[in-house]
PDB file of C-alpha atoms in Angstrom:
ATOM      1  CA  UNK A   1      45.936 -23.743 -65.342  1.00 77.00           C
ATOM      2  CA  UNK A   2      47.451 -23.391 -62.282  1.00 86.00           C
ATOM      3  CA  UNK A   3      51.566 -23.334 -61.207  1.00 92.00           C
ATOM      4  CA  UNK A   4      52.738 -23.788 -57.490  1.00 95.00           C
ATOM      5  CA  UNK A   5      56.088 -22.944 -55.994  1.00 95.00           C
ATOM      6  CA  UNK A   6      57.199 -24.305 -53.052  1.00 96.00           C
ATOM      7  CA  UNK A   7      59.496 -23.048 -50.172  1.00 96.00           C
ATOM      8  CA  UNK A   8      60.126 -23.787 -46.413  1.00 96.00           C
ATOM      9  CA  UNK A   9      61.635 -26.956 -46.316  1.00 96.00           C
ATOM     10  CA  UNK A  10      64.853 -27.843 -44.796  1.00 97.00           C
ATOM     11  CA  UNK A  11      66.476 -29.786 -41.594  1.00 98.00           C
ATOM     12  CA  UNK A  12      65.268 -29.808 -38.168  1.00 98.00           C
ATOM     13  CA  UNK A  13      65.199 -31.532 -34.835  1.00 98.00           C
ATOM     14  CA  UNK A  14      63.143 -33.482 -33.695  1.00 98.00           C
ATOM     15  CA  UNK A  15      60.591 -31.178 -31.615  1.00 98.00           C
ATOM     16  CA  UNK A  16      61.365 -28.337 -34.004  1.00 98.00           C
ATOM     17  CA  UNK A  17      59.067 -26.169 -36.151  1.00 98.00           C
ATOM     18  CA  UNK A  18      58.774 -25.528 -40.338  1.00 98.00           C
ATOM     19  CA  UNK A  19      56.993 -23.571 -42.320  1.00 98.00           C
ATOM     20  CA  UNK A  20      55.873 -24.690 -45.513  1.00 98.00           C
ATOM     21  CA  UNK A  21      54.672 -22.243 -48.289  1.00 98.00           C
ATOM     22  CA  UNK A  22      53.128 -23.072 -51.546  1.00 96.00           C
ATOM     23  CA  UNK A  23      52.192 -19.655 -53.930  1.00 95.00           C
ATOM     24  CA  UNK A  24      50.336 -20.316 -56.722  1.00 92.00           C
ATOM     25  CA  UNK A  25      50.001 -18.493 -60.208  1.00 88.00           C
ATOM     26  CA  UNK A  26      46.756 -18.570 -62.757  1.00 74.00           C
ATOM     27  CA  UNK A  27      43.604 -18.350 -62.407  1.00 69.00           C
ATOM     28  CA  UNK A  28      41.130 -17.681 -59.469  1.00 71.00           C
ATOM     29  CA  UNK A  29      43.221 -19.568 -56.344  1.00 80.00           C
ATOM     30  CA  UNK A  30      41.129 -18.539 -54.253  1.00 85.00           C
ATOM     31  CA  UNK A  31      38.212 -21.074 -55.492  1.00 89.00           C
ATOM     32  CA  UNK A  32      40.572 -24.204 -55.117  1.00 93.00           C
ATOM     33  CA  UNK A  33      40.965 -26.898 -52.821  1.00 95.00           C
ATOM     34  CA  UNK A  34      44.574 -27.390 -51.639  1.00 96.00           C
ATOM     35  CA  UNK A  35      45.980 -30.705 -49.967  1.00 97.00           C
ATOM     36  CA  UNK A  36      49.066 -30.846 -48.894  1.00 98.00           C
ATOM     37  CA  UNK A  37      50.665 -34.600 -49.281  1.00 98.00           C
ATOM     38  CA  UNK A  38      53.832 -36.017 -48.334  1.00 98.00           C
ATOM     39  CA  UNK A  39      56.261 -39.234 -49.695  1.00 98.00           C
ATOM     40  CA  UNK A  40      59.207 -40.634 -48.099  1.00 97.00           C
ATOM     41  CA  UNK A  41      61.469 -43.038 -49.729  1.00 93.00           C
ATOM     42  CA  UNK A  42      59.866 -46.658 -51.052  1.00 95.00           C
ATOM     43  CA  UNK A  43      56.278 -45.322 -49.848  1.00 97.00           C
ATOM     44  CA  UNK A  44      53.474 -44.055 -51.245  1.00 97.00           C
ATOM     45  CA  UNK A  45      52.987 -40.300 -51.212  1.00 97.00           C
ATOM     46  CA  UNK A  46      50.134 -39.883 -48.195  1.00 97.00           C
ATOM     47  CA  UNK A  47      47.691 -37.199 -47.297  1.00 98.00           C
ATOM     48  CA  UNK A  48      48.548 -34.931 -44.733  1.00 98.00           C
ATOM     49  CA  UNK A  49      45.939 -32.137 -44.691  1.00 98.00           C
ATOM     50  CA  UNK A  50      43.703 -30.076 -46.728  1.00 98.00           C
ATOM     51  CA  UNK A  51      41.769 -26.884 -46.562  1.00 97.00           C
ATOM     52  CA  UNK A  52      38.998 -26.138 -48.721  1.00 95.00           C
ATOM     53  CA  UNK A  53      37.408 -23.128 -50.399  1.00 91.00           C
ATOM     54  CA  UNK A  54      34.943 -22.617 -47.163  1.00 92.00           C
ATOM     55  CA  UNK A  55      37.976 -22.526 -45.125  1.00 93.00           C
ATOM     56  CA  UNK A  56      37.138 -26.080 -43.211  1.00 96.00           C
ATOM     57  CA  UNK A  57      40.290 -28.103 -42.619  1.00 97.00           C
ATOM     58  CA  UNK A  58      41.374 -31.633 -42.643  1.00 97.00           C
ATOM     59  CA  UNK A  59      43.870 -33.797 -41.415  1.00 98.00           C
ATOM     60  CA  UNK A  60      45.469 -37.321 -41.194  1.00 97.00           C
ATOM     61  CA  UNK A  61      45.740 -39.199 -37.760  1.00 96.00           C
ATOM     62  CA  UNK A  62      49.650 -38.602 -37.607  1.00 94.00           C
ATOM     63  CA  UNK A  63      49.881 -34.595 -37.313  1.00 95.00           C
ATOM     64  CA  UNK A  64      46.375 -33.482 -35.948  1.00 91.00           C
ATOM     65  CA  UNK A  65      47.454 -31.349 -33.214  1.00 95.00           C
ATOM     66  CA  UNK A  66      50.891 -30.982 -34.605  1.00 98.00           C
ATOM     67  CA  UNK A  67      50.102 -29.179 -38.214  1.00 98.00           C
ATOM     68  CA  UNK A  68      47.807 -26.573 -39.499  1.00 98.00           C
ATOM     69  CA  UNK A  69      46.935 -25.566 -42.997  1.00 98.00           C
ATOM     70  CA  UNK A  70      45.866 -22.533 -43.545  1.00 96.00           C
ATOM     71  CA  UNK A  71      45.761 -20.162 -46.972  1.00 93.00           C
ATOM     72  CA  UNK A  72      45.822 -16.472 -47.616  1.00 92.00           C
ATOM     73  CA  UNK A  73      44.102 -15.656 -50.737  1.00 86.00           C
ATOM     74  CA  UNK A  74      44.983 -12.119 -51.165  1.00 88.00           C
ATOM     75  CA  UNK A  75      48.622 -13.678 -51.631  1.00 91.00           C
ATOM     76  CA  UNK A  76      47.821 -16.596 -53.049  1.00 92.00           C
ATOM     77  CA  UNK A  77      49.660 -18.447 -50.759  1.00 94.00           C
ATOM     78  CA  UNK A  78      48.866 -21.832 -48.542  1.00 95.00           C
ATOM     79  CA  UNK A  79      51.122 -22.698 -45.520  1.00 97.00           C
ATOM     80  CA  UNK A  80      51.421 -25.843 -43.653  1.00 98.00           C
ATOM     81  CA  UNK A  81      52.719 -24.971 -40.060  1.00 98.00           C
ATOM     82  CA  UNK A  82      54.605 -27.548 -38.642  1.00 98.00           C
ATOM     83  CA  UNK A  83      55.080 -28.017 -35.074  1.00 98.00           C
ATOM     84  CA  UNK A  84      56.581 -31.042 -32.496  1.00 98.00           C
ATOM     85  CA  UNK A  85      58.240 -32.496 -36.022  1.00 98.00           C
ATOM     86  CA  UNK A  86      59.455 -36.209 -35.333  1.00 97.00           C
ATOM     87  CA  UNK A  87      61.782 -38.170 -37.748  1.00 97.00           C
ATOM     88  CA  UNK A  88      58.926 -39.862 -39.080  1.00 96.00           C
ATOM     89  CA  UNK A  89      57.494 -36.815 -41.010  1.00 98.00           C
ATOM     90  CA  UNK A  90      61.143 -36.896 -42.989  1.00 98.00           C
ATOM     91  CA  UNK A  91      59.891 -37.007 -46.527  1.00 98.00           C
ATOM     92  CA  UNK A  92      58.980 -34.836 -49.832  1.00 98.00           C
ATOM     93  CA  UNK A  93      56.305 -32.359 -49.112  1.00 98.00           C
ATOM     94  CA  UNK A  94      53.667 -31.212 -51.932  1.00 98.00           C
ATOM     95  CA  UNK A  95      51.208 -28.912 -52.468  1.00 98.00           C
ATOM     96  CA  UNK A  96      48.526 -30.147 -54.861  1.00 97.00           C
ATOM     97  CA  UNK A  97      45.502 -28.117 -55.668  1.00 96.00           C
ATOM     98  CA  UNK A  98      42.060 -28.813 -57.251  1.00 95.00           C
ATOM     99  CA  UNK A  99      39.140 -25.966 -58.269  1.00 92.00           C
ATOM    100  CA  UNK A 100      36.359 -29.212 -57.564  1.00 90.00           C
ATOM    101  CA  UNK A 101      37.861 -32.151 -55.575  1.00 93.00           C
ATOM    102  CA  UNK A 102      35.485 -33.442 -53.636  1.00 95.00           C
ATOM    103  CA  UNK A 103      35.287 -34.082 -49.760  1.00 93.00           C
ATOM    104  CA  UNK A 104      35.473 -37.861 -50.314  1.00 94.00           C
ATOM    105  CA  UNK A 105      38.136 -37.850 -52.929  1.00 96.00           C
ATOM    106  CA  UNK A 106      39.857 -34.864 -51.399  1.00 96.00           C
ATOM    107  CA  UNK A 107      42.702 -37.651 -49.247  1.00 96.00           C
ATOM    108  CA  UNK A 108      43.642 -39.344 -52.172  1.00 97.00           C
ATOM    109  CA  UNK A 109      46.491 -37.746 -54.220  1.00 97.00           C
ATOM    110  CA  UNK A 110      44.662 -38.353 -57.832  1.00 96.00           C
ATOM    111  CA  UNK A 111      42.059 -36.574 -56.709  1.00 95.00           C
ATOM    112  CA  UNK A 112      44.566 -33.360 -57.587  1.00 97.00           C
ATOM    113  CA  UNK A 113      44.977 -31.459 -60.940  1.00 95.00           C
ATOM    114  CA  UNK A 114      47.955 -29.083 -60.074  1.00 95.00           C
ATOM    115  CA  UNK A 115      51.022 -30.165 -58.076  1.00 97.00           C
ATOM    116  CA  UNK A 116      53.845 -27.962 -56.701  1.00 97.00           C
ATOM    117  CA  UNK A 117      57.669 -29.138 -57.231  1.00 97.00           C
ATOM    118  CA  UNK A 118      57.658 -30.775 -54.006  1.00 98.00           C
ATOM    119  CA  UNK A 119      60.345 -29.954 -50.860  1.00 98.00           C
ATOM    120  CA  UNK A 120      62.402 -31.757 -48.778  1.00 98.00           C
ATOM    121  CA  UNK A 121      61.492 -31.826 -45.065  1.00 98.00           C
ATOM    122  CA  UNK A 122      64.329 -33.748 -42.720  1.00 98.00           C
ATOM    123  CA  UNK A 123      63.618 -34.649 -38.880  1.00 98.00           C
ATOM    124  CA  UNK A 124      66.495 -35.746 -36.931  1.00 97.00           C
ATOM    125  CA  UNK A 125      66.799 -37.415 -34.152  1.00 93.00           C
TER     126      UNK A 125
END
């Protein structure tokens, strides 16, 4: 089994930057898929990106060019970089991770075993 602990959130303007960290504990982190999802009020938590064991990465529509995922094994550690944030990324971040999710099941949050705590992430205006 797998835990994840989540850090980075916060407030920010719009145009602003955020960090997102997600360490995980148990066993072998290194052979998981992690996907990082997000859910604002009254929606449905959405895929944001995802990075898998080969290192390729994935992401939705609204932050290609904006985001990257990226994961450093040795700390068992994933980040989601956040650039250019806009008030329509305000919602609950998580971390979710999965040791065989596939590529077409990999976007959808059931796809996930393990979820971090989730953290708040605020754009203003």
């Amino acid at each position: 089994q797998v835990q994840l602990v989540q850090s980075g959130g916060g407030l920010v303007q719009a145009g602003g930057s955020l960090r997102l960290s997600c360490v995980a504990s148990g066993r072998t982190f290194s052979s998981y898929v992690i996907g990082w999802f997000r859910q604002a009020p009254g929606k449905e938590r959405e895929f944001v990106a995802a990075i898998r064991t080969s290192g390729s990465t994935y992401y939705t529509d609204f932050v290609k060019g904006r985001f990257t995922i990226s994961r450093d094994n040795a700390k068992n550690t994933v980040y989601l970089q956040m650039n250019s944030l806009k008030p329509e990324d305000t919602a609950v971040y998580y971390c979710a991770a999965d040791p065989d999710v596939s590529i077409l099941t990999m976007w959808r949050p059931n796809g996930y075993d393990y979820w971090g705590q989730g953290t708040q992430v605020t754009v203003s205006s």
